[in-house]
CSV table of C-alpha atoms and ligand atoms in Angstrom, one decimal:
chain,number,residue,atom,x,y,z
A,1329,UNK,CA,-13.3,-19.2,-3.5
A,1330,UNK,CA,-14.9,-19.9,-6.9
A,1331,UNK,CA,-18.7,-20.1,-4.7
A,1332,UNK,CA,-17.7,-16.6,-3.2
A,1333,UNK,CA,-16.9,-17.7,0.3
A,1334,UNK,CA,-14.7,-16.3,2.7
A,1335,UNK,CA,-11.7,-18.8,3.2
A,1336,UNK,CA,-8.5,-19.0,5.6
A,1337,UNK,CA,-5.0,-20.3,3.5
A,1338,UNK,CA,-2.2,-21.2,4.9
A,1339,UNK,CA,0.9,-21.1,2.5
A,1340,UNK,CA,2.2,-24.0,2.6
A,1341,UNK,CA,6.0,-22.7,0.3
A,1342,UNK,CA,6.0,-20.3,3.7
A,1343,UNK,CA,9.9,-20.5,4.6
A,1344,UNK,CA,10.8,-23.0,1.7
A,1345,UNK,CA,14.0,-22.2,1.2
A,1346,UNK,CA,15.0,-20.3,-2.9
A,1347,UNK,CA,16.1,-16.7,-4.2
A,1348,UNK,CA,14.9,-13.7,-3.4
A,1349,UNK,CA,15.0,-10.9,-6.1
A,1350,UNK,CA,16.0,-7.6,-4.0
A,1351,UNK,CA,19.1,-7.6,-1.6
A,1352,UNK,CA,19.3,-5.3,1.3
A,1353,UNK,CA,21.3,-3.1,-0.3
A,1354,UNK,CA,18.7,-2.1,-2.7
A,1355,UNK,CA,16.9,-1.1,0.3
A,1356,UNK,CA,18.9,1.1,2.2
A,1357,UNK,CA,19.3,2.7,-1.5
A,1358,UNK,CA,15.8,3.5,-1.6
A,1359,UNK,CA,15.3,4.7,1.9
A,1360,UNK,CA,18.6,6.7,1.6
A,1361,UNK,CA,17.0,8.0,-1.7
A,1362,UNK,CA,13.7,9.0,0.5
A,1363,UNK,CA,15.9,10.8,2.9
A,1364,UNK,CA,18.1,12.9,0.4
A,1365,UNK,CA,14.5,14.3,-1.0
A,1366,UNK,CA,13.1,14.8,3.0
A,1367,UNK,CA,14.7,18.5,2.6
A,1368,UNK,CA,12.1,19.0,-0.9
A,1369,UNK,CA,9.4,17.0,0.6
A,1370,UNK,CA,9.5,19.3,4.0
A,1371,UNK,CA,9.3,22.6,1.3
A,1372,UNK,CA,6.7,21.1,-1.1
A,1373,UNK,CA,4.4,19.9,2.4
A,1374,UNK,CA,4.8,21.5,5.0
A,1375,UNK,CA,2.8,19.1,6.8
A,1376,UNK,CA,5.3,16.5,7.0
A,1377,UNK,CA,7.3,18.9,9.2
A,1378,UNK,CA,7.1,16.6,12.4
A,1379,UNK,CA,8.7,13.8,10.3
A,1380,UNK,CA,11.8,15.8,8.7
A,1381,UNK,CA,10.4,15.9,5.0
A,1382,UNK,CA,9.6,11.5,5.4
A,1383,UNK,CA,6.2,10.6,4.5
A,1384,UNK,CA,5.7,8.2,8.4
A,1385,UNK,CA,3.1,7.0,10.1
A,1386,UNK,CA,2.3,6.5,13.6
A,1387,UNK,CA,2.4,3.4,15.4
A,1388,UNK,CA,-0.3,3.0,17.7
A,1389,UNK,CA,-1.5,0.0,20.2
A,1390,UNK,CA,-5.5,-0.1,19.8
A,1391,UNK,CA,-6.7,-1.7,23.1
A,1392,UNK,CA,-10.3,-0.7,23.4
A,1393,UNK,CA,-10.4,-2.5,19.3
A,1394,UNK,CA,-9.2,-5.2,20.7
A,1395,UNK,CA,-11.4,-5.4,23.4
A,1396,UNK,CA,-14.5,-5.2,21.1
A,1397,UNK,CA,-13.2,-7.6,18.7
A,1398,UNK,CA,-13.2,-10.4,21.5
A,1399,UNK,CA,-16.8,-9.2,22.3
A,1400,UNK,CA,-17.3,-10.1,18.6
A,1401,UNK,CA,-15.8,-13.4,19.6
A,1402,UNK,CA,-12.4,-13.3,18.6
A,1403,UNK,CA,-10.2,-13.6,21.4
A,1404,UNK,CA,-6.9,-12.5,20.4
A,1405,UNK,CA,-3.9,-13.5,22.8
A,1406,UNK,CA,-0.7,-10.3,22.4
A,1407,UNK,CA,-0.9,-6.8,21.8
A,1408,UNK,CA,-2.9,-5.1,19.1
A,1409,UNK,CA,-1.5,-2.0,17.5
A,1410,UNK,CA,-2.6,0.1,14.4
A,1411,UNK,CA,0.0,1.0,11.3
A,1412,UNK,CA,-1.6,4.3,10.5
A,1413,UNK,CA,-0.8,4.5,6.7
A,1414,UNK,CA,-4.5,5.9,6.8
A,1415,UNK,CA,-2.6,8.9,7.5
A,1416,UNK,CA,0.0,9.2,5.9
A,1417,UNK,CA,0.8,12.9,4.6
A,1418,UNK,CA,0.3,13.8,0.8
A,1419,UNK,CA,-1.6,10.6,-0.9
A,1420,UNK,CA,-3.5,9.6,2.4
A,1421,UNK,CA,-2.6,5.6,1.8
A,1422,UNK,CA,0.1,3.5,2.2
A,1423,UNK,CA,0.8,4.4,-1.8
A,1424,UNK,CA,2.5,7.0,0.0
A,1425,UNK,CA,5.1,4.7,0.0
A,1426,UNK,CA,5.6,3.4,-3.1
A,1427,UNK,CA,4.1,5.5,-5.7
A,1428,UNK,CA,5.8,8.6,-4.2
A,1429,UNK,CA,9.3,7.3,-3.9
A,1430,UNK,CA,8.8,5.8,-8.0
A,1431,UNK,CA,8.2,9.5,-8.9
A,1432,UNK,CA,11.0,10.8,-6.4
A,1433,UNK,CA,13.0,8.0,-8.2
A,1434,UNK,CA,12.7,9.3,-11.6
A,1435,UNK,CA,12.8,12.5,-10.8
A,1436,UNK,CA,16.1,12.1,-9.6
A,1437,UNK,CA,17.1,9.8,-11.9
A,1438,UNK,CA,16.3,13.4,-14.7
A,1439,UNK,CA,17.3,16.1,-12.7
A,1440,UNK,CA,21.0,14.0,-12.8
A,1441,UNK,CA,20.7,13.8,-16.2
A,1442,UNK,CA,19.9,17.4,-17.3
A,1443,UNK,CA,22.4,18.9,-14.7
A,1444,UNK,CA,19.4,19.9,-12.8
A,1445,UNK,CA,21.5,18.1,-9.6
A,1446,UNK,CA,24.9,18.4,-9.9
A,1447,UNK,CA,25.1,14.9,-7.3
A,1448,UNK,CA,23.5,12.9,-4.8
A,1449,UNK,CA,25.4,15.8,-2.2
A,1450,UNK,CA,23.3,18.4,-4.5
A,1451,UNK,CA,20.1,20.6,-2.0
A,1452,UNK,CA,17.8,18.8,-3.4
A,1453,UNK,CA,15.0,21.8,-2.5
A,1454,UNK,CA,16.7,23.3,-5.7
A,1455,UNK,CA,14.3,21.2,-7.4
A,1456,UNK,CA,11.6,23.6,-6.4
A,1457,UNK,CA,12.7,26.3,-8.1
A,1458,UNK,CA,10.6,27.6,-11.0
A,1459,UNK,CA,12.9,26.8,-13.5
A,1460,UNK,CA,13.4,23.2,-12.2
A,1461,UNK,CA,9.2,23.1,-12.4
A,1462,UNK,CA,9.2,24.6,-15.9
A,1463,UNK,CA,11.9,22.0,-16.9
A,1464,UNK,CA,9.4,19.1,-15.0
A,1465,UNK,CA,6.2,20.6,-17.0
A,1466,UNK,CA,8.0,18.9,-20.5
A,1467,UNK,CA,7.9,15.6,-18.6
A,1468,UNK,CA,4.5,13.7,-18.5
A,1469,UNK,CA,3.7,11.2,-16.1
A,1470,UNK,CA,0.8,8.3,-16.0
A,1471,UNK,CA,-0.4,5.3,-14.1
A,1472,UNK,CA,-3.4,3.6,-14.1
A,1473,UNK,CA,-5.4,3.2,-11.4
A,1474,UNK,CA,-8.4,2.2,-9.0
A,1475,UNK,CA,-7.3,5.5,-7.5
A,1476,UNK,CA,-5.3,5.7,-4.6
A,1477,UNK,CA,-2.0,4.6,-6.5
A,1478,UNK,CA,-3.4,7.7,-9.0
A,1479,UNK,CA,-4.0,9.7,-6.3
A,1480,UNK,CA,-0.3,9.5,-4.9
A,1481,UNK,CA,1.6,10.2,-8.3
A,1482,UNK,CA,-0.8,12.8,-9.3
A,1483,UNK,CA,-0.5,14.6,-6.3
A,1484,UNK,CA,3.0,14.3,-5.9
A,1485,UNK,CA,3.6,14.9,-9.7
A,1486,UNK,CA,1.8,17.9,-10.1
A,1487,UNK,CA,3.6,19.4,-7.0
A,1488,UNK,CA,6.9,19.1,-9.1
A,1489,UNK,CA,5.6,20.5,-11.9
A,1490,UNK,CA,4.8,17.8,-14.4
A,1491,UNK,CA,2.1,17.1,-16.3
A,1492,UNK,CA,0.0,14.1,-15.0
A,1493,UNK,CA,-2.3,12.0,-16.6
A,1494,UNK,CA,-4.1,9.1,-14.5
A,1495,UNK,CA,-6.1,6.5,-15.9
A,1496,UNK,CA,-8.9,4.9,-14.1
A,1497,UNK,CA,-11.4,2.2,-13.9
A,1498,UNK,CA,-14.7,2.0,-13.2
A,1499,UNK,CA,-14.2,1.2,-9.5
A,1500,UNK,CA,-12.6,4.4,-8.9
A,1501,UNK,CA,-14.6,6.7,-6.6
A,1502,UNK,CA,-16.2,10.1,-7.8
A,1503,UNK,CA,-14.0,12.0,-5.3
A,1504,UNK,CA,-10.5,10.6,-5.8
A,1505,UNK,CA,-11.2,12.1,-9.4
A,1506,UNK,CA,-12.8,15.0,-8.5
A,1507,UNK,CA,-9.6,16.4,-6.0
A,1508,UNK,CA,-7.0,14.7,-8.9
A,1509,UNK,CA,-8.4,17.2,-11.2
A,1510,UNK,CA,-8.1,19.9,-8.7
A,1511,UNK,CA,-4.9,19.6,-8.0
A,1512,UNK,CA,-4.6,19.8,-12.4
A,1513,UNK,CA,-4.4,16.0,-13.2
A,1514,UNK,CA,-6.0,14.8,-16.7
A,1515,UNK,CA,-8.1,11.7,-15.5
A,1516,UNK,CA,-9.3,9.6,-18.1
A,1517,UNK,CA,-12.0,7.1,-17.2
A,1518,UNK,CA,-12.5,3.7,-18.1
A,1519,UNK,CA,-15.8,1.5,-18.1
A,1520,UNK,CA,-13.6,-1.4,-17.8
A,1521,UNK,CA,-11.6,-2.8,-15.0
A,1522,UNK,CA,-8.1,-2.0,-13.4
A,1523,UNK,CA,-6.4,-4.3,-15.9
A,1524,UNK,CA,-7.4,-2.3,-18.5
A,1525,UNK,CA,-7.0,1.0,-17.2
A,1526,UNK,CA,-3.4,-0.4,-16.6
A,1527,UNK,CA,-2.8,-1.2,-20.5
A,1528,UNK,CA,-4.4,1.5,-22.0
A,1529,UNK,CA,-1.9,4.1,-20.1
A,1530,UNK,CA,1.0,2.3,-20.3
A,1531,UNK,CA,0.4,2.0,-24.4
A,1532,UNK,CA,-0.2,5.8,-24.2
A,1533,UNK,CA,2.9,6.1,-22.2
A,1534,UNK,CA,4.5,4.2,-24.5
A,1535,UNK,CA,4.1,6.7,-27.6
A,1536,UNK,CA,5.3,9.5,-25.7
A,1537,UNK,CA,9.1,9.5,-25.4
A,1538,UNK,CA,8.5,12.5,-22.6
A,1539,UNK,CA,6.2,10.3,-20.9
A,1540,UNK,CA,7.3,8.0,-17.5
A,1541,UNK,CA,4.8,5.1,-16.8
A,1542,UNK,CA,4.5,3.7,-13.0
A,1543,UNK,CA,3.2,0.3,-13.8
A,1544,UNK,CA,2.2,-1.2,-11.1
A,1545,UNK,CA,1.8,-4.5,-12.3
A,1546,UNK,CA,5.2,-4.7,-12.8
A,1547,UNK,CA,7.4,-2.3,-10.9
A,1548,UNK,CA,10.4,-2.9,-8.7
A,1549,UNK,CA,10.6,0.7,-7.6
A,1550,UNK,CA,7.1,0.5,-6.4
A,1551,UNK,CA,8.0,-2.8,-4.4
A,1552,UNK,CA,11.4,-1.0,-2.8
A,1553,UNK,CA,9.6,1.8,-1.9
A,1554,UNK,CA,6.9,-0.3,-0.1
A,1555,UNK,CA,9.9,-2.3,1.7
A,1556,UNK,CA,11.3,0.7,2.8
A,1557,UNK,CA,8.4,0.7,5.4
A,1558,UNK,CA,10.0,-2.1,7.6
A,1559,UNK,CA,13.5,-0.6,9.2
A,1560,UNK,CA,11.2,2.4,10.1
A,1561,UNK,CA,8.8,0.1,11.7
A,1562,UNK,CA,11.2,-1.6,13.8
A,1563,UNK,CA,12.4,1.4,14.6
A,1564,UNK,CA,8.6,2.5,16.4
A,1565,UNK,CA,8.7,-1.2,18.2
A,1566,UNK,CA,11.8,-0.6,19.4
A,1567,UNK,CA,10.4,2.7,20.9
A,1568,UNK,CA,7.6,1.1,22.3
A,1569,UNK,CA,9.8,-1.5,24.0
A,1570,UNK,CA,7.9,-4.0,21.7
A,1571,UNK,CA,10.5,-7.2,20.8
A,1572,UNK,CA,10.3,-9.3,17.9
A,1573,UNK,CA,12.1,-12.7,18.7
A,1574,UNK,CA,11.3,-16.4,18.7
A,1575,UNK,CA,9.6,-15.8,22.1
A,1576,UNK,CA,7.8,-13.0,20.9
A,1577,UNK,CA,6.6,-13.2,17.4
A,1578,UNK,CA,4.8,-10.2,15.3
A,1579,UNK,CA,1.9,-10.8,13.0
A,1580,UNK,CA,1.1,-8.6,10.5
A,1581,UNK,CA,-1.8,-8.3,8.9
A,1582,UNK,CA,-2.1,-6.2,5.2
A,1583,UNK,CA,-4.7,-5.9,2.8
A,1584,UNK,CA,-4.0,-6.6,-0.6
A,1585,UNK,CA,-4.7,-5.7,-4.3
A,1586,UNK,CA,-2.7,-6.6,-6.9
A,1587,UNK,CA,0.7,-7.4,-4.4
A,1588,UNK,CA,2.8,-4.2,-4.3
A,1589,UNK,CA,2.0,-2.9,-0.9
A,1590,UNK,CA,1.5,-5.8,1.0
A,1591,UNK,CA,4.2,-7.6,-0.5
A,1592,UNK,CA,7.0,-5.4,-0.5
A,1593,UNK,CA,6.2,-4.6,3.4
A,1594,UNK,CA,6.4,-8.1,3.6
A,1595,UNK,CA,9.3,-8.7,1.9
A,1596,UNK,CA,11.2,-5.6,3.9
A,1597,UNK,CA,9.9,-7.4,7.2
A,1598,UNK,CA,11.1,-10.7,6.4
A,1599,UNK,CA,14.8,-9.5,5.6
A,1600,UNK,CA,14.8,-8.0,9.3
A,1601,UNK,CA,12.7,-10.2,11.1
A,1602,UNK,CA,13.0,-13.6,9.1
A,1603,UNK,CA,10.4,-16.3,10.6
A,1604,UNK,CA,9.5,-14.6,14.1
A,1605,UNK,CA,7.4,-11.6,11.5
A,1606,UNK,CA,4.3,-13.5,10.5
A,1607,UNK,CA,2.7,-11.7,7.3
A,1608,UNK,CA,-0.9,-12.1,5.9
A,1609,UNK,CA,-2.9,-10.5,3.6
A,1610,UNK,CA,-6.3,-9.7,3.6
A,1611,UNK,CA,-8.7,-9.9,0.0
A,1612,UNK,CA,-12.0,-9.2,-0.7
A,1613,UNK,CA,-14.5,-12.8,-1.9
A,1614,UNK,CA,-14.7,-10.5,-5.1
A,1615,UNK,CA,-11.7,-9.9,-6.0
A,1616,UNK,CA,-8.6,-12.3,-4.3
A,1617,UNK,CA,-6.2,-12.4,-6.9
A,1618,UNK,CA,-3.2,-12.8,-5.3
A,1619,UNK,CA,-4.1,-15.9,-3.2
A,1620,UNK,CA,-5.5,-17.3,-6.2
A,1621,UNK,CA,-2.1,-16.9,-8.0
A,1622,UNK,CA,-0.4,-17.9,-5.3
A,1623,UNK,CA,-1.9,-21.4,-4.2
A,1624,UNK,CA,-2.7,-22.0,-7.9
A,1625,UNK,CA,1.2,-21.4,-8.8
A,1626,UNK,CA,0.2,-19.6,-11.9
A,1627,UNK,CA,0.7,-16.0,-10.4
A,1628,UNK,CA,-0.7,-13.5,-13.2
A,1629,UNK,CA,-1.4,-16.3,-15.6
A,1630,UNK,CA,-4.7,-16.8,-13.8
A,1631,UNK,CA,-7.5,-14.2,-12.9
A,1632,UNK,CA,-10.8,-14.3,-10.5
A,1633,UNK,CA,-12.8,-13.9,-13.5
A,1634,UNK,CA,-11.0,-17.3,-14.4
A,1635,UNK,CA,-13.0,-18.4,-11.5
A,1636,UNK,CA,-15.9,-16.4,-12.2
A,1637,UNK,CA,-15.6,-14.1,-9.7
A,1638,UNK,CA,-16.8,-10.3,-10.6
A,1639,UNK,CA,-13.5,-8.8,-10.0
A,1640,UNK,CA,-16.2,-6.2,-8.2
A,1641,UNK,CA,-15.7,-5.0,-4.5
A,1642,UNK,CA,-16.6,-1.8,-2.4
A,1643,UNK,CA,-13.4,-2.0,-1.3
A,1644,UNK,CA,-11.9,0.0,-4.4
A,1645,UNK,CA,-8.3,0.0,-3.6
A,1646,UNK,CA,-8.5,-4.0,-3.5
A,1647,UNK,CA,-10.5,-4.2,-6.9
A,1648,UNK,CA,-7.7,-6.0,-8.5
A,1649,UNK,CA,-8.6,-9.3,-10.7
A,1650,UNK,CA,-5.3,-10.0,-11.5
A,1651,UNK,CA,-1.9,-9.9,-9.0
A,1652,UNK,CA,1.1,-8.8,-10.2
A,1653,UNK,CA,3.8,-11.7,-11.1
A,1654,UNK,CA,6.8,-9.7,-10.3
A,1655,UNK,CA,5.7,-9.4,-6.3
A,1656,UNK,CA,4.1,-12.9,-6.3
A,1657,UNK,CA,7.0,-14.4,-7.4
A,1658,UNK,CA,9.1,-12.1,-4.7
A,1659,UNK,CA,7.4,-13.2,-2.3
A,1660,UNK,CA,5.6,-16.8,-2.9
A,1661,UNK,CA,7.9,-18.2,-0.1
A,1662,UNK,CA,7.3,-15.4,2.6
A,1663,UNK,CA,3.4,-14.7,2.9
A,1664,UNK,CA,2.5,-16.8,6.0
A,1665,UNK,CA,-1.2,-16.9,4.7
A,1666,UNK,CA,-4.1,-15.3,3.3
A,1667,UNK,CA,-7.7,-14.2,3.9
A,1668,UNK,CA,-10.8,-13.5,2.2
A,1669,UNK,CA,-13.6,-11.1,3.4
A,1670,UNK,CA,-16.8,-10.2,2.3
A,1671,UNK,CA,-17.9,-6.9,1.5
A,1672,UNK,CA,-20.3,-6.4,4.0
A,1673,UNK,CA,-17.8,-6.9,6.9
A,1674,UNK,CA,-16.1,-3.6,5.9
A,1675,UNK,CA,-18.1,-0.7,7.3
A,1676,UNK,CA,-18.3,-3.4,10.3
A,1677,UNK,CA,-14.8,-2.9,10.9
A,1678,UNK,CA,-14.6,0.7,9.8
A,1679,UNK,CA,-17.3,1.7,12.7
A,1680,UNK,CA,-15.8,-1.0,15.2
A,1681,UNK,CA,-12.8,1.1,15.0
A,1682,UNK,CA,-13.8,4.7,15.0
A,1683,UNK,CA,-16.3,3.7,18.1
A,1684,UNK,CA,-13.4,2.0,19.7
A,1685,UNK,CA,-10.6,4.3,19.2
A,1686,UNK,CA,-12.1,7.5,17.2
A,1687,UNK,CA,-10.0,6.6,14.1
A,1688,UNK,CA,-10.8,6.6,10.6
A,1689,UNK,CA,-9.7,3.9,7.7
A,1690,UNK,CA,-11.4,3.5,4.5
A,1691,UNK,CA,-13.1,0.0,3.7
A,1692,UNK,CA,-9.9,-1.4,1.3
A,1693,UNK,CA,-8.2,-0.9,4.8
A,1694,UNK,CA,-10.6,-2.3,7.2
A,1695,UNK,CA,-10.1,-5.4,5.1
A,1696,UNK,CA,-7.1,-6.4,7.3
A,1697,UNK,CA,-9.0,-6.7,10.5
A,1698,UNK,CA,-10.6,-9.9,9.1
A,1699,UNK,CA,-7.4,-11.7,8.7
A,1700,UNK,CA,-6.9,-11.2,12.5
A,1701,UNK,CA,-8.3,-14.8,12.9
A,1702,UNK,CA,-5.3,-16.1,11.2
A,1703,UNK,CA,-3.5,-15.2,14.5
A,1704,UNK,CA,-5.8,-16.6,17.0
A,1705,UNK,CA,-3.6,-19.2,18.0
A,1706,UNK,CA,-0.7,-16.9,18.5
A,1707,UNK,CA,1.2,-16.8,22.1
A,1708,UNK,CA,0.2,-14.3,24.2
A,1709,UNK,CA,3.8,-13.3,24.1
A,1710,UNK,CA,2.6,-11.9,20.2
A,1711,UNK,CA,2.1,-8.2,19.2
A,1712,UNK,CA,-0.2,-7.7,16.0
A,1713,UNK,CA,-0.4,-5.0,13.5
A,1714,UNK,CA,-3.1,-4.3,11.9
A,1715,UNK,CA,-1.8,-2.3,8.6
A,1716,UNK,CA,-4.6,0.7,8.0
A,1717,UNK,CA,-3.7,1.2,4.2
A,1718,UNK,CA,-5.8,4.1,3.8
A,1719,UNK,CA,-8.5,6.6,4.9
A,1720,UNK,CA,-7.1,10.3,5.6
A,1721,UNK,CA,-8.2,12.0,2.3
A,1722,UNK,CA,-12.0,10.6,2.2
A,1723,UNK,CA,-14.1,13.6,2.3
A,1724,UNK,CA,-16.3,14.5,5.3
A,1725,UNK,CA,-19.1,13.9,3.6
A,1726,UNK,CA,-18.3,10.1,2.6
A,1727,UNK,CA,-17.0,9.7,5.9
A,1728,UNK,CA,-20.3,10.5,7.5
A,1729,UNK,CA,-21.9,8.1,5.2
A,1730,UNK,CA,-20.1,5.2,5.9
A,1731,UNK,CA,-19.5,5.4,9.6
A,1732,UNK,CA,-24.1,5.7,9.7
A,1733,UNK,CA,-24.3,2.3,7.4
A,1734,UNK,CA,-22.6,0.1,10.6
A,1735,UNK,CA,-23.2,-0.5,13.7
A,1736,UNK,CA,-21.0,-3.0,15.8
A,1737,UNK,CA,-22.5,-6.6,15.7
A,1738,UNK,CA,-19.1,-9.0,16.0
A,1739,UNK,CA,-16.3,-10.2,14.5
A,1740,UNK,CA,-17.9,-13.1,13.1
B,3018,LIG,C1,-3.6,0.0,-3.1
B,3018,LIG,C2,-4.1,-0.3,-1.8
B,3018,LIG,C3,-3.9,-1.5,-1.1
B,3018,LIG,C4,-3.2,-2.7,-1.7
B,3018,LIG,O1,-2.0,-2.4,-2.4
B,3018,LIG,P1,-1.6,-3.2,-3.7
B,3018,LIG,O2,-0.2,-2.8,-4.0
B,3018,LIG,O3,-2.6,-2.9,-4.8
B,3018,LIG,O4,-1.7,-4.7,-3.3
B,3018,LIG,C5,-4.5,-1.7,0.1
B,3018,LIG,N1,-5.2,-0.7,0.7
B,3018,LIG,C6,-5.4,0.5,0.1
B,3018,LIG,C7,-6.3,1.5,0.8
B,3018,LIG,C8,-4.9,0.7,-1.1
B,3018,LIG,O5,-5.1,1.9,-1.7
């Protein structure tokens, strides 16, 4: 890791037995949460109409993908299917998930407070009046960011009437700040990293006693939110007669910045699936902070500058130097295994796929297709998901531009 090099790590703590932080109740809490505010959602977004107000993906089995992937020469034995986060409504990411339901969180946990909700019973679409909105607009709220996570809680922020402020680093791209500011976000930039971005607005957050920080370094609401994903999921296998059993295992495969996402999916899939869900997460060379602080031990004690990495990837929502302790810790007994990819394997992917099946991730996402070797040895009884973290809000004009820098020359 230290030269750069792309490397395959088993966990070897994978099913050890110890305590996990988050019970199942805590889960249903949070996905009931999500469904009290599906009636608001559905008003706010209209587009989220075919879901009921939830912010879902689709579910879809990507055959021709797979077919060109064993071109490439990976031979993968099972089912292949796509987790189209890349789509999901409002933030375009998977931080759909868990930066949405931290703002719903708060929100509700205010509008109880103030008598703006009378209960959990209350229409929660009264939260769209415009006095509820002028009541929001004395709330602030901040995150920092490489910009998807700020995309998600300014978006979502702004369309209850708060006043947002996102900070981000210097990997953030040009257009996740221009359409924050749009939608009338504040975006502060930073020349250095995410860490920094991360301190800097939590110590601003920190002054104002209006002012609600997501931090995702350390956030259990994110983490619920993200778990949230896995009763849905095996709701979709169930639909497409797809078991998960000890005959018929299910690898997953997520890519990974500082922990949140993939490890809260993880840790939602493990509670329903327990050993026959395999999970892995996919890092770029740059920037693999969380399998460094896992097969180190030290978590967030240890950074890939440590290492002398750059931190520096084109993959901007992985441009994480530093994982989160609270979601290593979670889940240092239930990631099967990691991967690391270089950056110039992305756009591979990311024009593999839309030539295969005409669909569109960003690079962060296409990430997860390299840890697909980790499941080469799998039975042929396996299904795999690929988790596609991000992609719908990249504008046409990037799009074009990354789908003409690749054309399809193999897996590996
Ligand atoms: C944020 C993000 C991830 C990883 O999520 P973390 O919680 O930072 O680990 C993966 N893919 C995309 C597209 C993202 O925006």
């Amino acid at each position: 890791m230290r030269a750069g090099e792309e490397i395959c790590w088993v966990n070897p703590r994978c099913g050890e037995p110890g305590p996990l932080p988050y019970t199942d109740a805590e889960i249903t809490d949070a996905e009931n949460r999500l469904r009290r505010f599906a009636p608001l959602i559905l008003r706010l977004f209209p587009e989220t109409a075919a879901t009921g107000g939830l912010i879902e993906s689709p579910l879809t089995e990507i055959p021709r993908m797979r077919a060109a992937l064993r071109e490439g020469g990976l031979a993968l034995p099972g089912r292949l299917f796509l987790k189209r986060d890349s789509e999901l409504a409002v933030a375009g990411s998977v931080k759909a998930r868990g930066g949405i339901y931290e703002v719903l969180k708060h929100t509700e946990d205010l509008a109880l407070a103030h008598g703006l909700l009378r209960d959990t019973a209350d229409d929660y679409t009264r939260l769209a009046s415009p006095a509820a909105r002028a009541f929001f607009g004395n709330y602030k709220m901040q995150v920092g960011s490489t910009g998807n996570l700020g995309m998600s809680i300014g978006i979502m922020s702004a369309a209850l009437g708060y006043r947002a402020t996102v900070h981000m680093s210097a990997d953030a791209k040009d257009w996740k700040k221009a359409l924050l500011r749009s939608r009338g976000v504040t975006v502060t930039e930073y020349a250095g990293d995410y860490a920094k971005a991360v301190k800097n607005g939590r110590a601003e957050s920190a002054m104002d006693p209006a002012s609600y920080f997501v931090d995702d370094e350390n956030s259990k609401d994110l983490f619920l939110g993200y778990a949230t994903a896995a009763r849905r999921l095996k709701a979709q296998l169930d639909s497409l007669g797809v078991a998960v059993d000890e005959a018929h295992p299910l690898y997953v495969y997520i890519p990974c910045g500082v922990g949140g996402a993939p490890g809260g999916v993880t840790y939602g899939l493990k509670r329903l699936f327990g050993e026959n869900v395999r999970c892995f997460f996919a890092e770029p060379t740059m920037a693999p902070c969380v399998t460094l602080g896992l097969l180190t031990g030290e978590f967030e004690k240890i950074s890939v500058q440590d290492i002398g990495l750059s931190g520096k990837t084109q993959a901007d929502g992985l441009a994480v130097g530093r994982c989160s302790g609270l979601v290593c810790r979670a889940v240092c007994r239930l990631v099967n295994g990691c991967a690391t990819v270089r950056d110039e394997r992305l756009p591979v992917y990311q024009n593999a796929l839309w030539c295969a099946e005409g669909l569109f991730i960003e690079p962060s996402a296409a990430a997860a297709f390299h840890a697909l070797a980790m499941g080469a040895a799998a039975p042929e009884t396996a299904a795999h998901i690929v988790w596609a973290t991000g992609g719908s809000l990249v504008p046409d004009a990037v799009r074009r531009g990354m789908l003409a820098d690749a054309h399809w020359e193999g897996a590996r």
